[in-house]
Each structure stands twice: as C-alpha cells, then as structure tokens.
Amino acid sequence: MERGKFEARLGKGCITRFSVAMLLLSVTSAQLRYSISEEVNDGTAVGNLVKDLGLDKSTLKSRKYRVVSGGSDPLFYVNESDGVLYVTRRIDREEVCAQSSVCLINVKTVLETPLEVHNIAVEVLDINDHSPNFSEAEKILEISESALPGARFQLKPARDLDSGQFSIQQYKLSQDDHFRLEVRDKEDDGKIPILVLKKSLDREAAKSHSLLLTALDGGKPPKSGDMKIIVNVLDINDNAPIFSMNVYSVTLTENAPLGSTVVQVNATDLDDGQNGEVVFSFGNSVGSNIFNIFDINESTGQITVKGLLDYEQKEKYEIEIQASDKGLAPLTVEKNVIIKIIDVNDNAPQIEITSFSSSIPEDSRPGTTVALISVNDLDSGLNGKVICSIGEDAPFSLLSSMQDNMFSLVTKSPLDRENTSHYELTITAKDSGQPSLSSVKTINVEVSDVNDNRPEFLRSPYTFYIPEGNEGGAKVFSVKAFDRDESNNAIISYHILREVHEDNKFTSFLNINSETGNIVSLRSFDFETLKTFQFQVVAKDSGIPSLSSNVTVNVFMNVFILDQNDNAPVILYPLSSNGSAEGAEEIPRNVNAGHLVTKVRAYDADIGYNGWLLFSLQEVSDHSLFGLDRYTGQIRTLRSFTETDEAEHKLVILVKDNGNVSLSATATVIVKLVEPKEAFAASDVRSAAAQDDEDNHVTFYLMITLGAVSVLFVISIIVLIAMQCSKSTDYTSKFLQETNYDGTLCHSIQYRSGDKRYMLVGPRMSIGSTIVPGSHANTLVLPDRRR
C-alpha cells in the first residue's frame, strides 16, 4: 500500500515536472521531453504527441505514424488512433541506464507522405526499488596495536543499483570507544566509508573489536544494508609503505594489445624483514570491472592490460593502488593511478535507412526525396566525423540535413525509364580518422513508367504491292508501330484517317484491325482502272491521357496493281491464208551455215514478265540442220546442205511467255530446199507479194498495240497528275530502243507517285538504265532528276 501511495505521489510529481519541462522546451527547443517513472505498467501513457506537436489526428493512420527503433524490443510505441505515446513493457531504469545520474531515452517518430521526423526525449525517473548491499557480509581487519590515533582504514563501500537521492546517502557505525566512521565522497565510486582509529589499541585489553557498519539510502523510509567488521589487533609494525610518486598519470590507446604495460608503481618500507616487504594490489574501492581490464603484479607493481579497452565505453580510469607490507599487522597505503584512454578509429560508420521509397515515377522533378539516411559512428572527434557520398554516374545526390549525420537521398536530374529503369545505388559512409574506416549500403530504386513516348512506325512511308484481281475481304498488307513505354502506355491501336477529299476517296475500300494493324481490302482492284493510291494510318497509345494528338504518324502507302498473265502469245508470222500459224519457206540448197531462213514474230498483250516471250524448237526433222534464237525467233542454218539431205523439213516452234502460269502458242514452218535458179525466180515473185502482205499485217497489229499503249499511258498520266498536286518534273527517260526491231513487242509505261517516278517495262531493258532501291518485279523506280 505504501508503494502504491508513493507511485501515486510520484505520478502527480511526474505530471508537474512534465508541465514545467514542456513549458521550458517550448521556449528553448523544438524537441519534446517527457518523464515517467520506472517499473510503470505496460500501456502507460507517456504524452499526447498529437496535441504537443500540433498534428492532425485524422491523418495519423494514412501517414503511418510510428516509432522508429533500431532495437528488436522497443520500449515505446505510438497509437495511430489517438497519437499518444505509450510504454511497450516495464522499464527497469537500472537495466536501461545503469547508474547514470540522468536516464534519458531518445525516441524517433516518423510520419510519411510527406515525410516528417520528430525526436522525443523520455526521462526515466528512478524509484527506490533496491537496497544497499555490501559485497562481503563480514570484513576482518588486522590492526597493529602500535597504530596511532587517527589511523584510517578504508572499507569497501556498499552498492545500491538506484541512483540520485535513492542511492547510498550515508553510513553509520555501531558505538565503539576506539573507532569512528568517516565518509569520503569520490566522483566515480560515490561515498567511501573509512574506519578511523580514535584511541590507541591495547591488544592485552582486547584482542579484537566487533563493529557493525550500516549503509542507508535516501528513500522515505530509507533502505539499508549491514556489514560486520571484525578488527583483530596485531603486534607492532610501525612503518607503512611509501609510494615513490605522489601522482601516477598515464595515457593509453584503446587498441593496446593484451599484456602490454600501463605503468609500474613503486613503494618502499623502512621496516626490516617481513614488515618491510611490500606487496601491491588494487584498492578496496576498485570495482569488479577493473579486474577484468587491468592486472597488477603484486611483487613488482607493474600494471598490465588484461582485457579489451573501449574509449566509447569509458574515457578515463582512476584506479586505487594499495601497497602493504608483510608484517604481522600489515600497514597499507593507497595511491590513485589515473589512466586516460586515447581514442583510435576502430568503429566503422553505421548506415541506417530511415524511410525509403523503392519506386519513383520517371517524371519526378529534380530534388524529389527518395530516402532518409542516418549515419552513426561510435568514435569521437575526427574519428566520428562522417562524410556520406554516392556514385556520380547516377542521377541522385545526397543532401545533409540540419541534424548531424542525417542525409536525404534526392534526384538531381530528370529520370528516363526507357533508358534506365533500375538503379542500384551504393551509399558510402567514410569517417575522417587515420586510417579512415568506411561502410557501404546498397539500395535499389525502380523507375516507374509515365506516358512520355509517342508511338513510332517501323517504316515511313510504307510501300506495298498487290496483284490485280485480289480477293475482297482478304488481308493485303499490314503496318506496325512500337511504343517505348510499358504496360498500358505501350498498347497501340490503329485507325485509318478518313478525311473527306478527292485524294482520300479510296480509304472507304480499306479496313484496318485496330490491334494488329492488318489492313483488309473490301474490294477487288483492276490494274487498268487504278494503278496507285495513298492514305494515312494513325497510331495512338492507351496511356492516360493518351498521346494520340501528339504522336500521329502519317503513313503514305503507294499501292501498285500488278498485271496478271491473262493473255496468251499471238503469232504474227508466219500466217497462212486461212489464219493458222503455218508457213513455207524455200531456200537454195547451196546456202552456207548461218543463213537466215525466216523469223517467227509473236505478240503478247500482257506487260512486263508476263509479256516476255521465249522461242524454242518443239519439233524438227533434223536437229543438225537448223537452229532457233530463243529471244528473237530467228531460224538459221547450222551447216551446209548435202546431196543426201531431204528436200523438205518441218519445224514446229513453241512461243511461251514468262508468267507464273506460262501461256504458249505454236507455229509451223515448212522449209523446202530448191535448186539455186528456181529459188531466185520464185523468191522474187513470192517476196514481193509476201512482203506486202506481211507488212500490211504487221503494220495493222503494231498500230493497234501502240494505240492501246498510248491511250493507257495518257490515262495513267492524267490520273496521277490529278492525285499528285506537285510540280511537274523534267526527266531524262531511258527506254530500251532496239535499233533492229525483231517483231516481239515489249511495253513500257511511266507514271509518278509522290516524289518518285515509276516505269513498267518488259524484260529487254537497256543495261545503262538506272534502277534505284525500291524496284519490285517489273516495276522500276527511276531516279529523280529535278534540280
């Protein structure tokens, strides 16, 4: 019950102290400071952070208000509903802060979106939950009877885990005529009890004295601990050891190796024998931790390093060295040895990522915060001064904040996901010690996509060729575009630009698949009616908002209708009177090899390769007599005739075009061998008549052919001029002009589309004609010779 009342009073005192502390902090510092008592129950409220920091309670959950703790077992937490800081578990002040005079715990709280960090100091107040305790329940002292009044005997102090007013405040000694108690305050070790001799001892009167030493703390009521002191009176040893120096002070680096010498103390005793032999030891006031770090040689007084030194744990040691003689009643003197530890750079900086955004949009402005980084170095001075850096090749930089060793990772230049979508950033923290120590931490940053790239066509313009008589509703060609963005920003849809004007009237005969870009013809095309047209295709992505207005790509498609092989060759010569392809030729028997017997002439209404004719001997009575030129149709003798050769020979000539499905016709020539005189006479009469007849037929067919070609050419030129609103261009045409017309007609038609000139020709093209890239099949692209 008394403890409950005490805690209630202590709670009221905490509230009062909290109010005063908050008033002072509002004037002197922006950091909040609270105080609570140790051993309070789990869930005890520490302070209302929402009220004291001026935060909006409704946004705490959305902004993920929380306590950032580096340990695995945090002492405090923030309730996201009310913004109050609570105790997570019972706090033992002695466990958290040992015997520090002020137990101050720094708590870091974080709000996200936008990022906001608050540092809060919580002071843990001590309660009197420990009693003073002596390390020995009974202490035996041996004092010579020759000890003079005023002799001092230092005792081991009691220990109390509490601090402040609840630590040991006083010592009491039971009543005795020979001894009194003196207490000395020592900075590190607190109050040290010293037993002082008031009156000389008389061994014959009393061999020993029993005393009771009591240690009291400052509690109300105080708690206490007792130690029994037995004083045995020894015979005379009247000289105490004397140290050679008044003060021993040395410096020692914290990385001193085990076994290295710290200092050697020296003391002498004027007595003889065992009473003059001096031994050294640590004083009674030395804590147990000193025994783990240092060792002393009792014979030589040499102090050596026994354990690991750490400047960050303790900067200075004040060790009491005791020198005693070996008399029956040893005399002892104490001397302090001050050891100052020199810091060495033995702690690498520690990097902690306080808040981190693993993904950042590529359109983030320079200066956008990606992460908050705190760096800590346990060393001091230059050894603890940390410089944080990041690689220069990444578009990020580190900015130092107002707080020491706090940095912000921000963007320093625009980001482009299409060039780099992932960054692996290595943060290096380096102290200023000699030699310097450093540590690195790697974080991964993903760049998220925004719709900042327009669709691009693989080619521009597109040029396609389709045959005439194509099937309606079938795919004729396709276009393809790509977008460097990803996800929905890269999904492309296609449509045909159907603007209403004369040049765009053919788009109604086409349809496009919006997903694949496949273009379907809704009608069949006729080469004689339409030779070329153009239209535009637009590609747009599916981003929000879509970039269609900015990424429209005009694709001009020059479509050529290719001729079909739908006309068989027509034999022009020889022709008989009844219209069949038969004829008879008479030649003298004495002609030489290579003599021209006759020439088969043929015509094909198709153009290009479909109108390219080849001649071959399908049937001949004697292969050794006659030969046929496959391109010209000329029949010549291969050798001279002999008396044994037949007088009449039958030749069957096959005329075939070069279409995919070849069409052909045959002509029959009967060759008769006559005597030279008869041949000349018949030749004069027949040649005149045949020549007139042949010329009439050839002229008739040539006129028809050339007229049709001319009309088709004029119509094509008119259509192209109407479709292309461009200036006329002068060209230097290069047609095949064969000087010796061989009777095989070869068509050539020229027309323009866009900035190119096209020419449809037959197979017999001049070698000097110029063909530029883009020619296809029998359609040649001629160079533009405009200035």
mmCIF file of C-alpha atoms in Angstrom, residues 476-711:
data_model
loop_
_atom_site.group_PDB
_atom_site.id
_atom_site.type_symbol
_atom_site.label_atom_id
_atom_site.label_comp_id
_atom_site.label_asym_id
_atom_site.label_seq_id
_atom_site.Cartn_x
_atom_site.Cartn_y
_atom_site.Cartn_z
ATOM 1 C CA VAL A 476 -3.407 -7.250 -98.305
ATOM 2 C CA PHE A 477 -0.693 -5.806 -96.052
ATOM 3 C CA SER A 478 -0.074 -4.585 -92.504
ATOM 4 C CA VAL A 479 1.610 -1.727 -90.638
ATOM 5 C CA LYS A 480 3.406 -1.912 -87.319
ATOM 6 C CA ALA A 481 4.304 0.712 -84.707
ATOM 7 C CA PHE A 482 6.015 0.434 -81.335
ATOM 8 C CA ASP A 483 5.999 2.480 -78.148
ATOM 9 C CA ARG A 484 8.998 2.665 -75.787
ATOM 10 C CA ASP A 485 6.708 2.949 -72.757
ATOM 11 C CA GLU A 486 5.383 -0.116 -70.958
ATOM 12 C CA SER A 487 2.080 -1.604 -69.829
ATOM 13 C CA ASN A 488 -0.992 0.370 -70.953
ATOM 14 C CA ASN A 489 1.210 3.235 -72.106
ATOM 15 C CA ALA A 490 2.642 0.937 -74.794
ATOM 16 C CA ILE A 491 -0.610 -0.671 -76.023
ATOM 17 C CA ILE A 492 -1.150 0.736 -79.517
ATOM 18 C CA SER A 493 -4.359 0.981 -81.538
ATOM 19 C CA TYR A 494 -4.556 1.795 -85.249
ATOM 20 C CA HIS A 495 -7.103 3.533 -87.433
ATOM 21 C CA ILE A 496 -7.221 4.890 -90.974
ATOM 22 C CA LEU A 497 -7.512 8.646 -91.339
ATOM 23 C CA ARG A 498 -10.662 9.071 -93.403
ATOM 24 C CA GLU A 499 -10.662 12.735 -94.291
ATOM 25 C CA VAL A 500 -13.155 13.722 -96.963
ATOM 26 C CA HIS A 501 -11.321 14.886 -100.083
ATOM 27 C CA GLU A 502 -10.628 13.585 -103.560
ATOM 28 C CA ASP A 503 -7.232 12.037 -102.770
ATOM 29 C CA ASN A 504 -8.623 10.040 -99.860
ATOM 30 C CA LYS A 505 -11.692 8.508 -101.528
ATOM 31 C CA PHE A 506 -10.133 5.030 -101.720
ATOM 32 C CA THR A 507 -9.944 4.663 -97.917
ATOM 33 C CA SER A 508 -13.589 3.568 -97.960
ATOM 34 C CA PHE A 509 -12.409 0.374 -99.690
ATOM 35 C CA LEU A 510 -9.991 -0.442 -96.841
ATOM 36 C CA ASN A 511 -10.377 -1.534 -93.248
ATOM 37 C CA ILE A 512 -7.717 -1.931 -90.510
ATOM 38 C CA ASN A 513 -7.533 -4.156 -87.453
ATOM 39 C CA SER A 514 -7.083 -1.707 -84.554
ATOM 40 C CA GLU A 515 -4.986 -4.196 -82.546
ATOM 41 C CA THR A 516 -2.741 -5.857 -85.143
ATOM 42 C CA GLY A 517 -2.507 -3.184 -87.873
ATOM 43 C CA ASN A 518 -3.574 -5.700 -90.558
ATOM 44 C CA ILE A 519 -5.221 -3.901 -93.488
ATOM 45 C CA VAL A 520 -8.031 -5.628 -95.396
ATOM 46 C CA SER A 521 -9.234 -4.698 -98.876
ATOM 47 C CA LEU A 522 -13.025 -4.602 -99.154
ATOM 48 C CA ARG A 523 -12.995 -4.766 -102.971
ATOM 49 C CA SER A 524 -11.001 -6.200 -105.861
ATOM 50 C CA PHE A 525 -8.681 -3.826 -107.767
ATOM 51 C CA ASP A 526 -8.228 -3.633 -111.529
ATOM 52 C CA PHE A 527 -4.853 -2.522 -112.849
ATOM 53 C CA GLU A 528 -6.342 -0.976 -115.964
ATOM 54 C CA THR A 529 -8.604 1.213 -113.795
ATOM 55 C CA LEU A 530 -6.384 2.043 -110.799
ATOM 56 C CA LYS A 531 -2.623 1.850 -110.564
ATOM 57 C CA THR A 532 -1.750 3.573 -107.295
ATOM 58 C CA PHE A 533 -3.302 5.403 -104.360
ATOM 59 C CA GLN A 534 -2.271 6.548 -100.871
ATOM 60 C CA PHE A 535 -3.835 7.015 -97.441
ATOM 61 C CA GLN A 536 -2.820 7.721 -93.837
ATOM 62 C CA VAL A 537 -2.746 5.459 -90.764
ATOM 63 C CA VAL A 538 -2.763 6.884 -87.222
ATOM 64 C CA ALA A 539 -1.346 5.043 -84.198
ATOM 65 C CA LYS A 540 -2.106 6.064 -80.639
ATOM 66 C CA ASP A 541 -1.221 4.541 -77.285
ATOM 67 C CA SER A 542 -3.559 3.676 -74.394
ATOM 68 C CA GLY A 543 -1.962 5.922 -71.761
ATOM 69 C CA ILE A 544 -3.976 8.259 -69.575
ATOM 70 C CA PRO A 545 -4.071 10.788 -71.036
ATOM 71 C CA SER A 546 -3.421 9.340 -74.476
ATOM 72 C CA LEU A 547 -0.736 10.955 -76.579
ATOM 73 C CA SER A 548 -2.643 10.375 -79.825
ATOM 74 C CA SER A 549 -2.780 14.030 -80.780
ATOM 75 C CA ASN A 550 0.969 14.335 -80.429
ATOM 76 C CA VAL A 551 2.085 11.019 -81.883
ATOM 77 C CA THR A 552 0.004 10.756 -85.046
ATOM 78 C CA VAL A 553 2.194 9.296 -87.810
ATOM 79 C CA ASN A 554 1.133 9.727 -91.425
ATOM 80 C CA VAL A 555 1.907 6.657 -93.475
ATOM 81 C CA PHE A 556 1.711 7.159 -97.250
ATOM 82 C CA MET A 557 1.167 3.805 -98.899
ATOM 83 C CA ASN A 558 1.962 3.596 -102.616
ATOM 84 C CA VAL A 559 -0.021 0.598 -103.802
ATOM 85 C CA PHE A 560 0.783 -0.832 -107.227
ATOM 86 C CA ILE A 561 -1.620 -3.130 -109.027
ATOM 87 C CA LEU A 562 0.419 -5.832 -110.762
ATOM 88 C CA ASP A 563 -0.593 -7.249 -114.131
ATOM 89 C CA GLN A 564 -1.945 -10.823 -114.361
ATOM 90 C CA ASN A 565 -0.842 -13.223 -117.100
ATOM 91 C CA ASP A 566 -4.245 -13.454 -118.741
ATOM 92 C CA ASN A 567 -3.192 -13.213 -122.417
ATOM 93 C CA ALA A 568 -1.570 -15.986 -124.466
ATOM 94 C CA PRO A 569 1.051 -15.140 -127.127
ATOM 95 C CA VAL A 570 -0.295 -14.336 -130.593
ATOM 96 C CA ILE A 571 1.695 -15.477 -133.679
ATOM 97 C CA LEU A 572 2.109 -12.589 -136.159
ATOM 98 C CA TYR A 573 4.271 -14.505 -138.660
ATOM 99 C CA PRO A 574 4.011 -16.954 -140.267
ATOM 100 C CA LEU A 575 0.277 -16.811 -141.021
ATOM 101 C CA SER A 576 -1.416 -18.897 -143.743
ATOM 102 C CA SER A 577 -4.328 -17.775 -145.843
ATOM 103 C CA ASN A 578 -6.806 -19.479 -143.560
ATOM 104 C CA GLY A 579 -5.391 -17.685 -140.449
ATOM 105 C CA SER A 580 -3.443 -20.635 -138.986
ATOM 106 C CA ALA A 581 0.184 -20.192 -137.843
ATOM 107 C CA GLU A 582 1.736 -22.076 -140.731
ATOM 108 C CA GLY A 583 4.118 -21.018 -143.480
ATOM 109 C CA ALA A 584 6.500 -22.399 -146.097
ATOM 110 C CA GLU A 585 9.974 -21.164 -146.895
ATOM 111 C CA GLU A 586 12.124 -22.101 -149.920
ATOM 112 C CA ILE A 587 15.876 -21.726 -149.738
ATOM 113 C CA PRO A 588 18.646 -22.649 -152.180
ATOM 114 C CA ARG A 589 20.423 -25.879 -151.436
ATOM 115 C CA ASN A 590 23.807 -24.211 -151.729
ATOM 116 C CA VAL A 591 23.432 -21.694 -148.841
ATOM 117 C CA ASN A 592 26.139 -21.569 -146.233
ATOM 118 C CA ALA A 593 25.883 -22.177 -142.490
ATOM 119 C CA GLY A 594 24.250 -19.273 -140.627
ATOM 120 C CA HIS A 595 21.856 -18.413 -143.413
ATOM 121 C CA LEU A 596 18.649 -16.742 -142.160
ATOM 122 C CA VAL A 597 15.795 -18.994 -143.168
ATOM 123 C CA THR A 598 12.960 -16.926 -141.620
ATOM 124 C CA LYS A 599 11.915 -15.151 -138.436
ATOM 125 C CA VAL A 600 8.926 -16.075 -136.267
ATOM 126 C CA ARG A 601 7.170 -12.981 -134.930
ATOM 127 C CA ALA A 602 4.762 -13.016 -131.950
ATOM 128 C CA TYR A 603 2.938 -10.558 -129.648
ATOM 129 C CA ASP A 604 1.610 -10.788 -126.032
ATOM 130 C CA ALA A 605 -0.952 -8.265 -124.761
ATOM 131 C CA ASP A 606 0.390 -8.569 -121.175
ATOM 132 C CA ILE A 607 3.234 -6.399 -119.954
ATOM 133 C CA GLY A 608 6.423 -6.944 -118.028
ATOM 134 C CA TYR A 609 7.473 -10.513 -117.476
ATOM 135 C CA ASN A 610 4.016 -11.687 -118.459
ATOM 136 C CA GLY A 611 4.708 -10.295 -121.958
ATOM 137 C CA TRP A 612 8.289 -11.532 -122.257
ATOM 138 C CA LEU A 613 8.344 -14.232 -124.965
ATOM 139 C CA LEU A 614 10.799 -17.085 -125.463
ATOM 140 C CA PHE A 615 11.101 -19.286 -128.572
ATOM 141 C CA SER A 616 12.065 -22.953 -128.700
ATOM 142 C CA LEU A 617 12.091 -25.792 -131.259
ATOM 143 C CA GLN A 618 9.431 -28.230 -130.249
ATOM 144 C CA GLU A 619 9.744 -30.484 -133.314
ATOM 145 C CA VAL A 620 12.384 -30.640 -136.070
ATOM 146 C CA SER A 621 13.183 -33.346 -138.628
ATOM 147 C CA ASP A 622 16.953 -32.859 -138.423
ATOM 148 C CA HIS A 623 18.483 -31.148 -135.400
ATOM 149 C CA SER A 624 21.815 -30.754 -137.147
ATOM 150 C CA LEU A 625 20.420 -28.519 -139.901
ATOM 151 C CA PHE A 626 18.505 -25.721 -138.199
ATOM 152 C CA GLY A 627 18.907 -23.582 -135.079
ATOM 153 C CA LEU A 628 16.467 -21.156 -133.372
ATOM 154 C CA ASP A 629 17.379 -17.985 -131.397
ATOM 155 C CA ARG A 630 15.270 -18.252 -128.213
ATOM 156 C CA TYR A 631 14.906 -14.464 -127.849
ATOM 157 C CA THR A 632 14.492 -13.216 -131.455
ATOM 158 C CA GLY A 633 12.756 -16.167 -133.114
ATOM 159 C CA GLN A 634 15.258 -16.250 -135.996
ATOM 160 C CA ILE A 635 15.740 -19.607 -137.746
ATOM 161 C CA ARG A 636 19.202 -20.110 -139.266
ATOM 162 C CA THR A 637 21.053 -22.989 -140.881
ATOM 163 C CA LEU A 638 23.639 -24.747 -138.775
ATOM 164 C CA ARG A 639 25.595 -26.252 -141.717
ATOM 165 C CA SER A 640 25.629 -26.501 -145.475
ATOM 166 C CA PHE A 641 23.209 -28.907 -147.182
ATOM 167 C CA THR A 642 24.396 -32.139 -148.797
ATOM 168 C CA GLU A 643 23.001 -34.232 -151.580
ATOM 169 C CA THR A 644 21.695 -36.778 -149.104
ATOM 170 C CA ASP A 645 19.632 -34.254 -147.087
ATOM 171 C CA GLU A 646 15.863 -34.362 -147.534
ATOM 172 C CA ALA A 647 14.309 -31.752 -149.771
ATOM 173 C CA GLU A 648 11.653 -30.738 -147.240
ATOM 174 C CA HIS A 649 11.879 -30.170 -143.488
ATOM 175 C CA LYS A 650 9.130 -29.409 -140.933
ATOM 176 C CA LEU A 651 9.877 -27.116 -137.971
ATOM 177 C CA VAL A 652 7.398 -26.646 -135.078
ATOM 178 C CA ILE A 653 8.224 -23.555 -132.937
ATOM 179 C CA LEU A 654 6.852 -23.101 -129.408
ATOM 180 C CA VAL A 655 6.321 -19.474 -128.273
ATOM 181 C CA LYS A 656 5.949 -19.174 -124.435
ATOM 182 C CA ASP A 657 5.599 -16.163 -122.097
ATOM 183 C CA ASN A 658 7.205 -15.823 -118.615
ATOM 184 C CA GLY A 659 4.112 -15.650 -116.410
ATOM 185 C CA ASN A 660 3.817 -17.686 -113.204
ATOM 186 C CA VAL A 661 1.447 -19.922 -115.166
ATOM 187 C CA SER A 662 3.044 -19.809 -118.595
ATOM 188 C CA LEU A 663 0.843 -19.458 -121.697
ATOM 189 C CA SER A 664 2.077 -20.522 -125.156
ATOM 190 C CA ALA A 665 1.342 -20.798 -128.867
ATOM 191 C CA THR A 666 2.937 -22.812 -131.713
ATOM 192 C CA ALA A 667 3.887 -22.010 -135.269
ATOM 193 C CA THR A 668 4.792 -24.449 -138.082
ATOM 194 C CA VAL A 669 7.380 -23.640 -140.739
ATOM 195 C CA ILE A 670 7.958 -25.925 -143.763
ATOM 196 C CA VAL A 671 11.464 -25.444 -145.234
ATOM 197 C CA LYS A 672 11.931 -26.633 -148.847
ATOM 198 C CA LEU A 673 15.314 -26.991 -150.493
ATOM 199 C CA VAL A 674 15.366 -25.942 -154.165
ATOM 200 C CA GLU A 675 17.977 -25.527 -156.829
ATOM 201 C CA PRO A 676 19.574 -22.077 -156.878
ATOM 202 C CA LYS A 677 17.992 -20.832 -160.145
ATOM 203 C CA GLU A 678 14.461 -21.828 -159.147
ATOM 204 C CA ALA A 679 14.912 -20.291 -155.748
ATOM 205 C CA PHE A 680 15.838 -16.906 -157.130
ATOM 206 C CA ALA A 681 12.942 -16.762 -159.550
ATOM 207 C CA ALA A 682 10.380 -17.878 -157.027
ATOM 208 C CA SER A 683 11.888 -15.688 -154.429
ATOM 209 C CA ASP A 684 11.447 -12.540 -156.493
ATOM 210 C CA VAL A 685 7.772 -13.176 -157.112
ATOM 211 C CA ARG A 686 6.956 -14.501 -153.640
ATOM 212 C CA SER A 687 8.970 -11.999 -151.721
ATOM 213 C CA ALA A 688 7.194 -9.085 -153.306
ATOM 214 C CA ALA A 689 3.764 -10.476 -152.539
ATOM 215 C CA ALA A 690 4.681 -11.863 -149.149
ATOM 216 C CA GLN A 691 6.450 -8.738 -148.154
ATOM 217 C CA ASP A 692 3.444 -6.602 -148.982
ATOM 218 C CA ASP A 693 1.123 -8.974 -147.167
ATOM 219 C CA GLU A 694 3.396 -9.272 -144.179
ATOM 220 C CA ASP A 695 3.944 -5.553 -143.938
ATOM 221 C CA ASN A 696 0.218 -4.974 -144.040
ATOM 222 C CA HIS A 697 -0.388 -7.448 -141.167
ATOM 223 C CA VAL A 698 2.480 -6.173 -139.064
ATOM 224 C CA THR A 699 1.550 -2.577 -139.560
ATOM 225 C CA PHE A 700 -2.045 -3.297 -138.592
ATOM 226 C CA TYR A 701 -1.156 -5.051 -135.352
ATOM 227 C CA LEU A 702 1.504 -2.524 -134.457
ATOM 228 C CA MET A 703 -0.929 0.308 -134.897
ATOM 229 C CA ILE A 704 -3.454 -1.392 -132.638
ATOM 230 C CA THR A 705 -0.825 -2.165 -129.977
ATOM 231 C CA LEU A 706 0.802 1.229 -129.985
ATOM 232 C CA GLY A 707 -2.561 2.953 -129.912
ATOM 233 C CA ALA A 708 -3.713 0.953 -126.896
ATOM 234 C CA VAL A 709 -0.449 1.572 -125.091
ATOM 235 C CA SER A 710 -0.576 5.288 -125.839
ATOM 236 C CA VAL A 711 -4.171 5.621 -124.611
#
